[in-house]
Amino acid sequence: MEPFTYASLAQIRVLLLPVGNIRRSTFEQWSQDIKSIDTVRLGDITTDVKDERSRFMPNHQLASGYLHLAYASHPRPDSHAHLSLFRTSDFPLIVVGISSCGENDSLATILTQFQSILHEVFPHESMFPLASNCFVFEESDSSTNINLGDNFPGLVVIPSVMGHKKTYVGTLIADLCSKVLVELATVMQTLESPLGNEYLNATLFPVLPPSSEMPRSLDDEPRRDSLPLLPSHNSQPELAPPALRSKSPLGLKRNSTMGPSGMPTRHASLPLSPALPKKRPTTIGAASSHGRLFKVLADFFLLAGRLEEATIWYTEAIVLFKSPQDAPWHASALEGLATIPVVEAWSSTHGLNGTAGDKDPWADIADKLTQAIALYQKATPTSEPEATLSLLAYLYCSSVLRHSTLLYSVWSSKGWGPLAFTTMIQPGPSPFIPATLSNNASPTSAASARNTFAALERLTSITGISRAQIATSLSQAHGPWLLHLDPRERVRVLQSMAAMYGSLGHVRKEAYVLREVLGCVLDLIVCGRDERGTGSARVLSAGLTARNTSLGGTAAQGTVGIRENERTDGNESILRIVKHVCLVHGIDLEAVKLLDVNSPPSRNSQQSQASEDAELDEDIVNSAQEPFGWPELQIGIIREAIAVAEALPDYPAVAQFSLSALKLLHPVMSPSDQHHLYSTASRALLTAKRRGDRRVVDYWSGKPVVSIEVLPLPLVRVPIEKPLSILSQSAAGATSILAGVKDPFLYNPRKLLSGQTKTVLVQNESFELVVTLQNPYVFDLDLQSLQLSTSGVPFVSKASPVIVPANSYHPVTISGKALEPGTLIVRGCIVQAPGGASREFVLPLSTEEEEERRSRRRSAIECETGRSKHAGLDSRPWEKSSKRGSTQAGSGAAAKKTIKFLECNVVPDQPLLRIRRTSLTHGAVMLYNGEMSTIRITLENVSSLAVDLIRLTFDDSTIAPAQQALAEGDLSVFDTYETEYDLVHRPVFTWDSEREPHEILPGQKRVITVNCFGKVGCTNGVINASYAFVNRPQASLREPAEVFHTRQLSYPVLVTVYHMLECQAMDILSYSGATTTSFPDDDGDEHSPESRARKSLLHVGDIADWCIFSIEVRNTYGLPFEVTFERNQDVVDPASVTSLVPPGSTSRIILPVKKLSLSEEHISRPIPMLSDRQYVVTASNLTAAEERAQRELFWYREELFKAVHGRWRETGGARAGDLSLRQQRMTMPMLEALRVETARVRMVLVSYDDEGNELPVPVDPPGSKYLPPPSEFVYLKTSITNLSPSELILTLNLGLEPSDHVVYQGELVDIPVGRLGKGDSYEVETPVAFVACGRFDFTAEVRTVGRSRESGLVGYGRMRIAVGDP
């Protein structure tokens, strides 16, 4: 649509039409060349006419001045036909047809087509065009049938070989302008007659009738100086498709030239004084004023470039305009006077850069235009109000635009000067873009870069014209009178208003007016479609100026309009305006992008990284955004936008607008609005898909993926990485490693880091991930496809549709498998909504660095949110974010950070075993304490790989408490050793790895035997079978991996252990002569086999080398058990004793044990630790002697338990087991009785007869006491034997109690024994006499010289004596 031009009253309008089969590109090329001729010098006008027809011609050949041309693309509508005399400059006075011809084209055909187009475009009664011609451009150098002669008037052929075509075309245009001036003189000659003047003053907007209705001249003979025949003209090119040609009156035929009133036939000019029938010639037009005639004459002079004559006649006309009916004519004359100074200034300063000297030279012009606006506004139609109101509204709006354009041109050009004149006369394609502001762009452009407030105010300070002054003037054009305009003019006025508002920086006003523009355009689109069902609906290629459109027809019900023309150029422009209006109100309708389904966007690595960074920070920025705008108004505008897109129709745009509104405004939308927009978008997408539209919407619902979590594999499928070095270790070591390496450190920071390892997956085995989705809307969100986005090794997963419930978080399980070993990186998810394009949403790991970065980013945005105030449109979210410092500062840092994603380590294929059967019933076993049972487990290989390594590890309920107690370190040394001994040497489960098979081929079964030991306190246990395929065939000569992977089968066992026998009160006694008689049988039968066997067991050789082991066994169960204790010592024969322990009773077991002797090196060793714990510090406060005693007790106790073993058997049954003695403690007296003395002491009482023969002293029957007579000397023989492996220097100390009643000879203390070698003996004889009766105790202590008193005692002896009456 042509822009509004200030100096349009001084411009001759030229209409360019395509003729024939000319290509669009060719037509546009020649059109641009012709349009470049915007002025014609008056000196170039041919002046060969010498009669009255030359009245508008230049006065002389060297006349200065210009004819100004304006090129139109459409003719005026029929409703403006009444303005043909009032405003002749609005109508195309010249029609130029543009055609091309080739070898096979006929000039006659081209001329016929040109004439047909003229008949279609211009009605029969129209006085326009005044001149026409068809320019035919040759396409090639070959000869064409160019034989013009006199047969083709109105057609000019321009050969292709001609040089300087533009100059030649300019000459042709000048000739056409000459014809126009001649025809204007003809029209003026008609109007100058009394009859013409009467017609001119008949109505508000008069029109000359056809020549048939005009009275003929009284003089039948033509005047000598009458005008000759004007050149004939024919129709001009069509503007509509061929289907519309039938609507034009092709039947009309125009064979002669056109007169001033469009008469079909005129052979001579009108008489100077035409006379009406039955009236006197002197009375015609006597009452009519000449003001309108003068105004029309001034208009013609202004078009002819003769500005002085135009000024004179405008002034004369204004003087004559007195009646209210002449107010529009008066206003038009004022507009003409306001145009002349601008044209004169342009002509005088053309090519110069100077400015006028006056301060405000435009003030007088603005006053004239203001007066003209007031006159138009108060004009009232007296006849035909409907048609006249439309024309008055058009003239009023044009006058307002002319006044506003004047102020705007001066303001935007920084004052009165050549730039302002050029802007008002030759505005160009973008008249409302200030040439003085370089960074201004189109208001509706997507990349609009509007001028700043300071730049706009600077123009005000320079020119003295404020933006408010221009906007106030422009606002006068907006009002109810716009409804009287025809649609094309209404769109033109509103478009000019919107463009000027936008350039002034009044963006909201611009958006308000653009909404009305959209309403007008949509009315034209809807009304331009034929929905009556009688024919196909069409869209005119000529745009919105569909002439003679009948709106009175009644549309048939139930019919659908069909659009045959599928061009969407106009749709894009309308939608661009819609998006701009919404942007002004804070709604980004392109928040959801439209994509081409066949050409997905390509991004390089940097763009992908930038998009990922922006996506990661999107939720942070959105959470900090403040709401902008009035939600109710925004929702209303969105409804309008959707209605516009539906009316075009553009269904992808409907979906885009609906989904963008949902994405941005769903927090303030009602549930019904959300449901409506979602259903509208869904229907639009389905319709677009059905119609084959290639555009789809991007995913719109924010970021749906909240979290992604890899579900752990089942325990039977989890691969555990092991080093190959463990295969070379011992079986026990391998078993312990396979069970899990125990960290020797109480706190190991490296272990914490190693815990954050990658998830381990297996090649070609499915695994599952849980994706958590969110839906913030009130409707169920339907996702057509959801699949994982991965990189690294190839990954296979199946996309699945998902429905996310309203206002909820919804977990979705996705399964897939990796096809190759390596690293699998889970980037995020690819989500696709129905009818939309798929989009990838990345989800990085929530590392400490990432959380810290996001926290800093959030803090920076929150800090800047309230720091700066943003006024007006600068407070829109995207405007504030572009000015935010944190955004600009973070853009550089974002490129440096590394995003980490969820990584999974995919290991090669692994074999898989399962437990086919076991020997247990319901997985439970019941045992007695100390009983050993067997569990048989059958393993089956259900995979395609062989198993060549099997290791069994075990766990039970007694291990964890024991390990916890050991870890706490509060146990004594003895308890620590016993706890470790119980864990190491008395496990609940054991197996013989050397005898069990280790290879299981695919599909085969193997039986594994596990021993189960009954231990009190054990309630349950687990048998873990770790297996692997180690010896894999290598696909290449590359070095094999240093690790392998195992899997583990677990079989839980429920254990029940019955505690039936308890060992207690262990004791070790020294041997004496009465030992065999001190344990009578319970039944008192001394001659029974059991009694005899016991006595035989107790009778040993030298009792000094023996001690007695005794222990009590209590039966707490309901069945009797046979208890057997065995003695296995290297130096003596094995022996055993068996006793039946009835239920609820306690039996004491006695077993002679040969004394033990351990070397000093042996007993000085510290108490060992059976575990692998390191850096264990013993917290002990014992002295060296106490520590030595403790170690001695420990080592002798260990040797005792090696020699003595207990076992039990169920009476009358086959169940048997071991009886543990580990809970028994050893005391120092027990140690003294158990170990062999260093120096053995023997004490004997003897007497001598007179001959010196030795006589024995009597003893009591048990042999425990001597019975010497009183008051007689007896001799105490003390024999000392060195039993140690080294020599000893010994002394002897004797003790007699009570010493007051004993007479002895010699020394009793420090009796020197001397040096005794290994096995040597020494005897000391001491005479003693008892002077009283009673019991006496003799003791002997043997000490080593050179040691302390506590450690020097190496031998001890004791004797008991009973002295009675003789």
PDB file of C-alpha atoms in Angstrom, residues 726 729-739 951-953 991 993-994 1172:
ATOM      1  CA  ILE A 726      43.812 -61.808  43.338  1.00  0.00           C
ATOM      2  CA  GLN A 729      46.728 -65.442  45.899  1.00  0.00           C
ATOM      3  CA  SER A 730      45.776 -68.266  48.172  1.00  0.00           C
ATOM      4  CA  ALA A 731      42.273 -69.546  48.336  1.00  0.00           C
ATOM      5  CA  ALA A 732      41.645 -68.004  51.711  1.00  0.00           C
ATOM      6  CA  GLY A 733      43.010 -64.718  50.599  1.00  0.00           C
ATOM      7  CA  ALA A 734      40.989 -64.815  47.443  1.00  0.00           C
ATOM      8  CA  THR A 735      37.893 -65.672  49.378  1.00  0.00           C
ATOM      9  CA  SER A 736      38.393 -62.760  51.704  1.00  0.00           C
ATOM     10  CA  ILE A 737      39.000 -60.390  48.810  1.00  0.00           C
ATOM     11  CA  LEU A 738      35.990 -61.597  46.943  1.00  0.00           C
ATOM     12  CA  ALA A 739      33.946 -61.072  50.055  1.00  0.00           C
ATOM     13  CA  ARG A 951      34.309 -68.396  45.112  1.00  0.00           C
ATOM     14  CA  LEU A 952      32.079 -68.742  48.134  1.00  0.00           C
ATOM     15  CA  THR A 953      31.885 -66.268  50.978  1.00  0.00           C
ATOM     16  CA  TRP A 991      33.427 -75.138  52.144  1.00  0.00           C
ATOM     17  CA  SER A 993      37.246 -74.973  47.534  1.00  0.00           C
ATOM     18  CA  GLU A 994      39.790 -77.511  46.318  1.00  0.00           C
ATOM     19  CA  ASP A1172      44.276 -58.135  59.667  1.00  0.00           C
TER      20      ASP A1172
END
